[in-house]
XYZ file of C-alpha atoms in Angstrom:
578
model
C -150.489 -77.935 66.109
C -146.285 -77.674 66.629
C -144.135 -76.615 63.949
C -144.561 -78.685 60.958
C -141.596 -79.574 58.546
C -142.532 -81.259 55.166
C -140.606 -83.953 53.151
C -140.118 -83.057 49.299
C -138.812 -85.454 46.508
C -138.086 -82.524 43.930
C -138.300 -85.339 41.174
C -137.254 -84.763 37.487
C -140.260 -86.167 36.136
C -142.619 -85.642 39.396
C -142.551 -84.280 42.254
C -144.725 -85.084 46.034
C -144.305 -83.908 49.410
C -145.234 -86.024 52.868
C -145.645 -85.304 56.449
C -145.830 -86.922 59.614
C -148.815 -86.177 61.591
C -149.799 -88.655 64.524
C -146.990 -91.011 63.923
C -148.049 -91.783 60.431
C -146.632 -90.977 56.999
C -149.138 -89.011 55.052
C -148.955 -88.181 51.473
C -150.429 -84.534 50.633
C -152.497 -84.537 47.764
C -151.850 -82.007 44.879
C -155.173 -82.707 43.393
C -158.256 -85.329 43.146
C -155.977 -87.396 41.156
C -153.452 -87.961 43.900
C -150.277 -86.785 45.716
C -148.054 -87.027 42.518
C -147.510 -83.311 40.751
C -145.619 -83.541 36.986
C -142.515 -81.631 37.195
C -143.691 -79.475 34.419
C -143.561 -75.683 34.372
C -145.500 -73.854 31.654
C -146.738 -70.056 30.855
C -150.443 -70.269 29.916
C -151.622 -68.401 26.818
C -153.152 -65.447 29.419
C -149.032 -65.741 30.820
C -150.703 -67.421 33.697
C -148.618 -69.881 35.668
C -148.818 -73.900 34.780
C -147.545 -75.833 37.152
C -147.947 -80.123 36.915
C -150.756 -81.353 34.972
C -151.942 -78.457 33.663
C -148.065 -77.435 32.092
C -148.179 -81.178 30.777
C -151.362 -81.378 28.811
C -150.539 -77.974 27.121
C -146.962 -79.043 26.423
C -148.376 -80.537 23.313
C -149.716 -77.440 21.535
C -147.173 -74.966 23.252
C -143.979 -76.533 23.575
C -142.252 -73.487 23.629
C -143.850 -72.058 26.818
C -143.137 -75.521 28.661
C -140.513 -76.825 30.877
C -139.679 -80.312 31.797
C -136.984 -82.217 33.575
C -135.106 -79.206 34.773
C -133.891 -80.941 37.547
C -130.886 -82.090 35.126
C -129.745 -78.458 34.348
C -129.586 -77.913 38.109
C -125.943 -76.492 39.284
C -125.686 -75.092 36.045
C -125.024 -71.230 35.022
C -127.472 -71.274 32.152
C -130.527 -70.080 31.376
C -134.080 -71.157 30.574
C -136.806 -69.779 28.622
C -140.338 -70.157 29.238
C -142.971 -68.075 27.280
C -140.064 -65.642 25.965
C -138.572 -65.098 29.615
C -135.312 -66.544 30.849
C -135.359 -67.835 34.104
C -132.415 -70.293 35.810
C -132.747 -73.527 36.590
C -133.719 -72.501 40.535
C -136.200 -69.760 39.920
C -137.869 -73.028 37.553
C -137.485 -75.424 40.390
C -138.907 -73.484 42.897
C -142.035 -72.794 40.987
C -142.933 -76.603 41.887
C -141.551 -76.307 44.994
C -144.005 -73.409 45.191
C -146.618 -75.373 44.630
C -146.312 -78.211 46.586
C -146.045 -75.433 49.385
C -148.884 -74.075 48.905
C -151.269 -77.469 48.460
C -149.441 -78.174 51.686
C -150.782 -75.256 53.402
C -154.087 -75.797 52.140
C -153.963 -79.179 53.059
C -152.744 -78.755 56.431
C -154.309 -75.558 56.972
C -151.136 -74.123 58.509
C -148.194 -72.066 56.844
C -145.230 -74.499 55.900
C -141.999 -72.710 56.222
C -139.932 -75.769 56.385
C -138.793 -78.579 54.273
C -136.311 -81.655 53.815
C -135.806 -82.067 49.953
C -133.944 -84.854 48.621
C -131.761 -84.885 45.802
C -129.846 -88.058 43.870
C -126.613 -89.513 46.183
C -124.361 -88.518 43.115
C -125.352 -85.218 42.820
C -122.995 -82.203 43.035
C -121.759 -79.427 45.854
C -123.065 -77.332 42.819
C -126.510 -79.242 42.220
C -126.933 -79.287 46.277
C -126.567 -75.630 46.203
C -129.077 -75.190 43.750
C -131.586 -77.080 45.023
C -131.588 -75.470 48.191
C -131.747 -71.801 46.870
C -134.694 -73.183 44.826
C -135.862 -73.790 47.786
C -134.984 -70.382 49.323
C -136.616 -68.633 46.154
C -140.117 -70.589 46.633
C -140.287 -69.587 50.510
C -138.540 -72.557 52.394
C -136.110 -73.105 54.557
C -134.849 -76.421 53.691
C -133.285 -77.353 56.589
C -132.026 -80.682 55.723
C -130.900 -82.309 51.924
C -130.956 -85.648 51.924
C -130.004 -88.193 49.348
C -133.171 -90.072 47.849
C -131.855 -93.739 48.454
C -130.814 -92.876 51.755
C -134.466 -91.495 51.815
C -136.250 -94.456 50.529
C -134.101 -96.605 52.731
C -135.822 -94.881 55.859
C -139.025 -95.186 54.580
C -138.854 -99.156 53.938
C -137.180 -99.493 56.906
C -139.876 -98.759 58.940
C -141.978 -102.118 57.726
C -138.824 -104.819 58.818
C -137.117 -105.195 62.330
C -134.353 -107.147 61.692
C -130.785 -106.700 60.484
C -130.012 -106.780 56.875
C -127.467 -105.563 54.493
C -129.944 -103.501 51.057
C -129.019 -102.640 48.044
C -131.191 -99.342 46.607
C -131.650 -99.083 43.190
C -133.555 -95.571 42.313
C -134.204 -95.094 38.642
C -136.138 -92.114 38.156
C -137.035 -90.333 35.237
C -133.663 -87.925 34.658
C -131.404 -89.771 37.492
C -130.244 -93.314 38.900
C -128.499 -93.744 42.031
C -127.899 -97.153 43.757
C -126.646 -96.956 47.184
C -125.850 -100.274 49.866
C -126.975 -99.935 53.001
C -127.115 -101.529 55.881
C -129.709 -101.459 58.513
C -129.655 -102.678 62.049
C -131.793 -101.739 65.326
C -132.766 -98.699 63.948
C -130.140 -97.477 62.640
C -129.808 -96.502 58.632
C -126.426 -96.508 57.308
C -125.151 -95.884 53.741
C -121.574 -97.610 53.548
C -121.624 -96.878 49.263
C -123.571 -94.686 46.727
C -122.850 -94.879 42.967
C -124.809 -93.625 39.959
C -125.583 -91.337 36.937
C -126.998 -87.865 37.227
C -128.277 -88.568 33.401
C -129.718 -91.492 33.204
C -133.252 -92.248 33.838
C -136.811 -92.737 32.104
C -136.302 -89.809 30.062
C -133.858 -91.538 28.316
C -135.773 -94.611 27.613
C -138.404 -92.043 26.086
C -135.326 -90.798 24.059
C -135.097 -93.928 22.732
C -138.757 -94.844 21.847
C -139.067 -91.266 19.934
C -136.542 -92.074 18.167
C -137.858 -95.136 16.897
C -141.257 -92.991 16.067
C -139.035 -90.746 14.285
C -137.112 -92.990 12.301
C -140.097 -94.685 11.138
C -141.692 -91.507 9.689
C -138.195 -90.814 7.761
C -138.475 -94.127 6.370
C -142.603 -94.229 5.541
C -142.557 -90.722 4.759
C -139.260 -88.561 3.857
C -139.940 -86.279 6.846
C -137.813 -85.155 9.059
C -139.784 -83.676 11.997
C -136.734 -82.256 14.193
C -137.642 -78.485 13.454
C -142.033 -79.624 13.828
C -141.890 -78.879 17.538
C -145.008 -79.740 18.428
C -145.065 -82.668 16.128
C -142.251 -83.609 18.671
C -144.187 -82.820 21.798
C -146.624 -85.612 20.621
C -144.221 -88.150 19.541
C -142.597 -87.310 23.085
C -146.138 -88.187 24.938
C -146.523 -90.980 23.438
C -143.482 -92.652 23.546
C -144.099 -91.563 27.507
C -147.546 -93.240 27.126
C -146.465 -96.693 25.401
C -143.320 -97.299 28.031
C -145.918 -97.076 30.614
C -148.265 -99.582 28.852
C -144.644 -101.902 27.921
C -144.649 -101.899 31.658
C -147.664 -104.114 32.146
C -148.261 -105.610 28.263
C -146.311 -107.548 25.920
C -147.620 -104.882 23.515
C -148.140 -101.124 22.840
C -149.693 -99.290 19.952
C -148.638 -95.444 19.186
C -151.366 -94.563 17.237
C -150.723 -90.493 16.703
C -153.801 -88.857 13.586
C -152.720 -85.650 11.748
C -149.064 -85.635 13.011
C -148.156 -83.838 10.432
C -148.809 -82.596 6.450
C -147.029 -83.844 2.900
C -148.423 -82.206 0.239
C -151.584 -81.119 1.731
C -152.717 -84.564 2.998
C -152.752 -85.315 6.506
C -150.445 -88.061 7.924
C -151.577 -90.583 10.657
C -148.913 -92.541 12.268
C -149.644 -96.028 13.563
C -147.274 -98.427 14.790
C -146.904 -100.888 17.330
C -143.836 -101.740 19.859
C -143.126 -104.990 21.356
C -141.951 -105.260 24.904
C -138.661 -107.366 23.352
C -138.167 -104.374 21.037
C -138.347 -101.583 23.886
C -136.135 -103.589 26.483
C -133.750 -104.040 23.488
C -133.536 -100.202 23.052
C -132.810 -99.456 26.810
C -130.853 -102.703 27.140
C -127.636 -100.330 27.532
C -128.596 -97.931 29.795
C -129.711 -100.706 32.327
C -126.574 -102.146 32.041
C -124.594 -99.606 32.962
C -127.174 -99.043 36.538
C -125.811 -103.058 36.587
C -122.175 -101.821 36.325
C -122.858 -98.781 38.785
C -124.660 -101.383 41.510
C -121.146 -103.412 41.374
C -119.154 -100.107 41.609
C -121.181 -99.867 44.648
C -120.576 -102.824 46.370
C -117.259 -103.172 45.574
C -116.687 -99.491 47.304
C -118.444 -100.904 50.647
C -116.577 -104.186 50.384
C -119.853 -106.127 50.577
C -120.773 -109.436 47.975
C -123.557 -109.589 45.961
C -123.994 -112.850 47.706
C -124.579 -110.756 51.220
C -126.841 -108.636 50.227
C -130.564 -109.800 51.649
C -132.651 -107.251 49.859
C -132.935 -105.640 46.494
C -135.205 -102.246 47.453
C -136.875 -100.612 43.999
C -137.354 -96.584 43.828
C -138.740 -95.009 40.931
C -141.353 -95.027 38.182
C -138.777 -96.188 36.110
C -138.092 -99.406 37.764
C -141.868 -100.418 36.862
C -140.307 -101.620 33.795
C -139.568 -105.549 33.526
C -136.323 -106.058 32.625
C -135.032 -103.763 35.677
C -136.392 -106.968 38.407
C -135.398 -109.435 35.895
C -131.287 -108.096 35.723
C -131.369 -107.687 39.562
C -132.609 -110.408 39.982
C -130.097 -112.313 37.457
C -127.232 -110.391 39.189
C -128.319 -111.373 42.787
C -130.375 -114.312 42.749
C -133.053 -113.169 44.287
C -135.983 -111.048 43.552
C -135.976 -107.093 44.384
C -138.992 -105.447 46.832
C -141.409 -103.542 45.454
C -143.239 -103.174 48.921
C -143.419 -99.459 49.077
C -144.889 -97.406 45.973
C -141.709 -96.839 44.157
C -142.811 -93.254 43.128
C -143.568 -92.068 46.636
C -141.234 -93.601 48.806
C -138.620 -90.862 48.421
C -140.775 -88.189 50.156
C -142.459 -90.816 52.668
C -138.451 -90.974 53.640
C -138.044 -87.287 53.762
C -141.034 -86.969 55.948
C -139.882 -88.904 58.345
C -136.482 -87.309 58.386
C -138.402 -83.933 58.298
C -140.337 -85.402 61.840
C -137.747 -86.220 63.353
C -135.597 -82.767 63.184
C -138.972 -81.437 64.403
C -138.333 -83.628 66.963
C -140.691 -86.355 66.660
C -139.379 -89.621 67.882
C -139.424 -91.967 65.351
C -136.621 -94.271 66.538
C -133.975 -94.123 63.900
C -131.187 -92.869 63.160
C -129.571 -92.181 60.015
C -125.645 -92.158 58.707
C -125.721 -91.014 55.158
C -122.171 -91.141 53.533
C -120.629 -88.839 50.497
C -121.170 -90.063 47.108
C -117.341 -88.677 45.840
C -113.772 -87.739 46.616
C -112.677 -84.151 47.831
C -109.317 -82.976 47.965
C -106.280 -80.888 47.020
C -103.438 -80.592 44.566
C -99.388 -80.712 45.684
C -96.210 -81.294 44.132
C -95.178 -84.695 44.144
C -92.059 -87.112 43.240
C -92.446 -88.921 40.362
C -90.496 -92.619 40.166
C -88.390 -91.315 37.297
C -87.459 -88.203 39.790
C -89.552 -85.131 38.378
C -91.548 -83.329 40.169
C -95.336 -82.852 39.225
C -97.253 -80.085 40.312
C -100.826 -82.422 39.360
C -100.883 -84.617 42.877
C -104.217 -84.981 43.657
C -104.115 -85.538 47.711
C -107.374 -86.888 49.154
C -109.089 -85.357 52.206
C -112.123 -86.543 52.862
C -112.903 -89.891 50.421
C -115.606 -91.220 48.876
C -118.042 -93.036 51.108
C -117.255 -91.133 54.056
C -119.709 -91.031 56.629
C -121.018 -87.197 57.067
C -121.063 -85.084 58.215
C -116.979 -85.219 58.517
C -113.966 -83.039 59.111
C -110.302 -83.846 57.733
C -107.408 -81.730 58.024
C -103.522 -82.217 56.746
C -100.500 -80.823 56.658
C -99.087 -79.010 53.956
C -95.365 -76.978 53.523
C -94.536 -74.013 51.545
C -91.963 -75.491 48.956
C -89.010 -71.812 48.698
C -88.006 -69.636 50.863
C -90.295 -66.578 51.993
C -92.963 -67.809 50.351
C -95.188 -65.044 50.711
C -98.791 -67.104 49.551
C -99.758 -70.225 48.772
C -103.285 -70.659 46.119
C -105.352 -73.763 47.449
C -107.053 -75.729 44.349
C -110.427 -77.749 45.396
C -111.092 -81.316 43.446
C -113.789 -83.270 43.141
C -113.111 -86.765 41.811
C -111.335 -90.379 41.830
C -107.831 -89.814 39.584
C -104.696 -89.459 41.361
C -103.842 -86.964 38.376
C -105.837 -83.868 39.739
C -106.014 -82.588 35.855
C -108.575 -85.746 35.166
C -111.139 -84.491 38.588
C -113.200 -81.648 38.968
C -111.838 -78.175 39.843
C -114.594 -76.742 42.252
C -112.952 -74.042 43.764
C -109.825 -72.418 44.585
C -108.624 -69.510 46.946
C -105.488 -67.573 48.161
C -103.955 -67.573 51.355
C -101.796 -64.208 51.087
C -99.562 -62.805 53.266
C -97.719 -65.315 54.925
C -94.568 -64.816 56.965
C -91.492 -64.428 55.681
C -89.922 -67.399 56.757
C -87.662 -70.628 55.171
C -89.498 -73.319 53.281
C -91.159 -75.719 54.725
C -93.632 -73.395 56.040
C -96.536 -75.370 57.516
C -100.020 -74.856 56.085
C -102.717 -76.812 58.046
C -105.887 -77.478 55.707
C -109.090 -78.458 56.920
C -112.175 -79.926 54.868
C -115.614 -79.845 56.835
C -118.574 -82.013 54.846
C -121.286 -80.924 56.399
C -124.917 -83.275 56.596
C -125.782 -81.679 53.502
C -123.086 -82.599 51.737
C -121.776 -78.928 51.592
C -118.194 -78.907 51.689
C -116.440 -76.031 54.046
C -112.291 -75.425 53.358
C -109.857 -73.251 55.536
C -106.123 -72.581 55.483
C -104.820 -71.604 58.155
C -100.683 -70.479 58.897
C -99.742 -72.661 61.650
C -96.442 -69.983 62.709
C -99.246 -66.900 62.845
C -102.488 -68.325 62.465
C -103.034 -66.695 59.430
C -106.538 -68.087 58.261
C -108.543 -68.388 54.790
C -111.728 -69.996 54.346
C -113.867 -70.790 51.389
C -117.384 -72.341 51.410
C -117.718 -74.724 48.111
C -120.399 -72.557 46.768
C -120.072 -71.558 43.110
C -123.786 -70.943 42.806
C -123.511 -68.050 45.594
C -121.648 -66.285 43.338
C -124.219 -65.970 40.868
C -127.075 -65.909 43.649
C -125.934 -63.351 46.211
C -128.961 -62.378 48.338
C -129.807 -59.521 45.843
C -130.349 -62.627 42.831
C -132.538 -64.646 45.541
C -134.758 -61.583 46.111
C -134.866 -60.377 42.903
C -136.033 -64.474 42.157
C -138.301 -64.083 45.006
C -140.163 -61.274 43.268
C -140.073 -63.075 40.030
C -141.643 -66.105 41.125
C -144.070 -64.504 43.526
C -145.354 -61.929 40.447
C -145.951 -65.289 38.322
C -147.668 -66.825 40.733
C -150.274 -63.812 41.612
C -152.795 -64.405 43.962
C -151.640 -67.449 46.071
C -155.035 -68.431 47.278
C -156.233 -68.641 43.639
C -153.346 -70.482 42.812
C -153.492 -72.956 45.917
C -157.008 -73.583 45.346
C -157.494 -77.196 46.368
C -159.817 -79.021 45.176
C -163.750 -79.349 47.514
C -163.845 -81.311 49.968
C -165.106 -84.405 48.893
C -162.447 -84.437 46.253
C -159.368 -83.881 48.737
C -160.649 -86.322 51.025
C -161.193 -88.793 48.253
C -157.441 -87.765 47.030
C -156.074 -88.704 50.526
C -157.872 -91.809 50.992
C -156.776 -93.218 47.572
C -153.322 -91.998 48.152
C -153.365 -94.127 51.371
C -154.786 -97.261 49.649
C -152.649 -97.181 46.488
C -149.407 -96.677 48.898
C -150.957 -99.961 51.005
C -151.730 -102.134 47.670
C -148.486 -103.433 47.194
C -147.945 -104.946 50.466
C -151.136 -106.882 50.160
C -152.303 -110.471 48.338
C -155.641 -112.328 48.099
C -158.795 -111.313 49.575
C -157.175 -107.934 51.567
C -156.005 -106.600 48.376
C -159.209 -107.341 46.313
C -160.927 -105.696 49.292
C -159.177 -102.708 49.037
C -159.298 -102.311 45.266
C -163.154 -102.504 44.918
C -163.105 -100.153 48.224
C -161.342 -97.140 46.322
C -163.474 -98.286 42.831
C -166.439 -97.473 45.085
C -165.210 -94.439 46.305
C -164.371 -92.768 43.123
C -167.534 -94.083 41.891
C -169.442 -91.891 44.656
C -166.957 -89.099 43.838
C -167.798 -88.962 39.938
C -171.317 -89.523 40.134
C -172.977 -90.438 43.587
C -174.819 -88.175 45.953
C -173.107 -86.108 49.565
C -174.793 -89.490 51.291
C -173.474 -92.484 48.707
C -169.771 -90.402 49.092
C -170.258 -90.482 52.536
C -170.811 -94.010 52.771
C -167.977 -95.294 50.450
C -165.182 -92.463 52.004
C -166.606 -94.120 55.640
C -166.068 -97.674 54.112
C -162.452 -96.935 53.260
C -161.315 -95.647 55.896
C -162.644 -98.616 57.975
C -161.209 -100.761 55.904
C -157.460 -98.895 55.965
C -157.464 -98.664 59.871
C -158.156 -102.592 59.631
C -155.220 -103.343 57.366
C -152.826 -100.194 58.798
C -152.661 -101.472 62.247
């Protein structure tokens, strides 16, 4: 077997990682219950390492030794303590990247060295960088990050032929994005991407535990914001009963023994109407409404010419997500493609094809925001203002891209000139994003008007290259938009390394899969439930009591009765695959 090169969706609420083997997508599973791993980091209470389910059952009684949703502290300079250690947000990241390494190995019973991770459109040069040293820290090369709607746009385009212009909405559980796309003959390519880097299913949680915790103020007089894991519980189930809200008119959180007033146990039972919850969130999905139209309007396409509305993410499981789109475009969205796997089934087949695996697309992704450069400018009452903000490369762009200008010393023998780096929209550079800023020293002594050529490079990645070069002498600067390398030189990435490697101990222990009956059971299912959506009628019913029978056989049946229903299944998903 070649060189194999995973897909990862490094999710905020879970994570999964693909490959292509024999020209078809295949979810790895991370256990018997599937491919889908809980981003959830936790120390055990021998300081072993939790990683997924594990971290997220004992997140109830041990709050304080569990991590979840990290992926929104990602590109920043804090720290995060688990079991009484601080770690950053990488070294925490790449403990689930770690992981899904490892079950890939086992899986595919070959070292993986390589990955394509995705990461939201919107995210930052910062949050980019970040990622991929996670990835560096857990053992990967990640040789490719891609933006998840771009991502799930590959992997749904593989099931339609002909031209359309998409919109993707991808609601996850800590980020939204919405991207437009259009694809044609092959060819993927993202002409807008919009979206929130905090706004997601956590938030709807947020809302619900709020609700919980409101009503025990008002039953009770208690205010449970310093009963931690009183708070872990409320924070399951208002997990639990958005899930249910998803599927029922009704959900009950029915939580015994939350907590004790004057020595007497306190039970708390209430129940939450699918009206009430969608009026709770009824904010936060309109403003993904309000991003989608940012989005559009940036590619200069109509709501009225878009021909599909593509769904990514658990989050868009819940109702009034189809029922908005489908108010704001008159039409209803696809749900063709498991909305919590199609992210890595799109890095996957990225991944195969820069391992060189013809898969007859191609892809032009596009950057989510605006870099550029500050200059003095001519204001229409005649003042100057140092605060220009003069665009290089602009939002939408297709990468990777390189943009240079012109710029001019502004006295005489101007002996240096300090470049300033913006991220951002505002002509008024004081209202964007510093990112960076170097000095070009030494220049020659010579009149003003001195010219200063400055080039941007946006690289695939979306990692953002800068030189400044002396056009007279060739004088030449040259910054790489990498504020995270400052505080992870190659010393922090070993020393994370170590750190990471010492937690997890003895990898084969910790990438014990599961027997075999159970991982071939895992992949079949994964397979099936993947399939389910496409299906109607008889197929689907097929299918359905096809895995029922399997996991029957699993639980309870004998090596022959397994056999049978695995054998069964498999028939049955070469019929309906090909």
């Amino acid at each position: 077997m070649g060189e194999i090169i995973v897909g990862i969706d490094l999710g905020t609420t879970n994570s999964e990682v693909a490959v292509v083997r024999e020209g078809r997508v295949e979810m790895i599973p991370v256990s018997a219950e599937g491919p889908i791993l809980p981003s959830v980091v936790g120390i055990g209470p021998a300081g072993e390492l939790l990683v997924g389910a594990e971290a997220k059952n004992q997140a109830i009684l041990y709050p304080e030794r569990t991590v979840r949703s990290i992926k929104r502290r990602m590109g920043e300079s804090g720290k995060v303590s688990l079991g009484g250690t601080d770690y950053s947000p990488q070294e925490i990241s790449a403990m689930i990247l770690a992981r899904l390494k490892q079950v890939a190995e086992s899986h595919l019973g070959q070292p993986v060295g390589k990955a394509v991770i995705t990461v939201p459109a919107f995210f930052s040069d910062a949050q980019r960088q970040a990622t991929r040293e996670a990835g560096e820290i857990a053992g990967l090369e990640v040789v490719r990050i891609l933006n998840e709607p771009t991502a799930a746009a590959l992997a749904y385009e593989k099931r339609v032929e002909y031209a359309r212009k998409v919109i993707v909405y991808d609601l996850g559980g800590g980020t939204f994005d919405v991207s437009v796309a259009n694809i044609e003959n092959g060819v993927v390519e993202i002409l807008s991407s919009h979206g929130n880097n905090h706004l997601g299913g956590d938030d709807f949680d947020r809302r619900i535990q709020q609700r919980l915790e409101s009503r025990v103020r008002e039953g009770w007089g208690v205010d449970l914001s310093e009963n931690r894991v009183a708070l872990a519980r409320l924070q399951r189930a208002s997990e639990e009963v958005k899930r249910l809200l998803s599927d029922r008119p009704f959900g009950t959180v029915s939580e015994e023994f939350l907590f004790e007033k004057d020595g007497l146990p306190v039970h708390l039972t209430l129940e939450i109407s699918r009206e009430e919850y969608e009026e709770m969130i009824s904010d936060y999905i309109e403003e993904t409404i309000s991003c989608v139209r940012v989005a559009l309007s940036n590619a200069g396409v109509a709501a009225s010419e878009i021909d599909e509305i593509l769904l990514v993410g658990g989050s868009t499981r819940t109702p009034l997500v189809s029922r908005r789109l489908e108010e704001e475009f008159g039409r209803q969205p696809r749900f063709e493609v498991h909305p919590d796997l199609c992210v890595a089934m799109g890095a996957a087949i990225q991944a195969a094809r820069i391992a060189g695996v013809e898969s007859g697309q191609v892809l032009v992704d596009v950057t989510p925001y605006t870099f550029g450069t500050s200059a003095l400018a001519e204001l229409e009452d005649g003042e100057i203002s140092p605060f220009a903000f003069v665009p290089l490369i602009r939002k939408n762009t297709p990468i990777p891209v390189t943009k240079s200008e012109v710029f001019f010393t502004v006295v005489d023998n101007q002996d240096a000139a300090e470049v300033f780096i913006y991220q951002g929209e505002n002509s008024d550079v004081r209202q964007n994003i510093e990112i960076g800023n170097f000095l070009l020293d030494g220049l020659a002594n010579r009149p003003r008007g001195n010219e200063i050529v400055l080039l941007f490079s946006l690289d695939a990645d979306g990692i953002l290259q800068i030189s400044a070069r002396e056009k007279a002498t060739g004088l030449e600067r040259t910054l790489t938009i990498d504020r995270q390398v400052e505080r992870f030189g190659q010393e922090e990435l070993d020393r994370s390394r170590e750190r990471v490697a010492a937690l997890l101990g003895d990898e084969t222990e910790f990438a014990a899969s599961p027997d075999d009956r159970e991982t071939v059971a895992a992949d079949l299912r994964a397979r099936a439930e993947a399939l389910l959506p496409d299906l109607s009628g008889e197929d689907r019913e097929d299918l359905s009591a096809r895995i029922a029978d399997l996991l029957a056989a699993l639980e309870g049946g004998t090596e022959e009765e397994f056999d049978e229903a695995s054998e069964a299944l498999e028939d049955l998903l070469f019929y309906l695959e090909s």
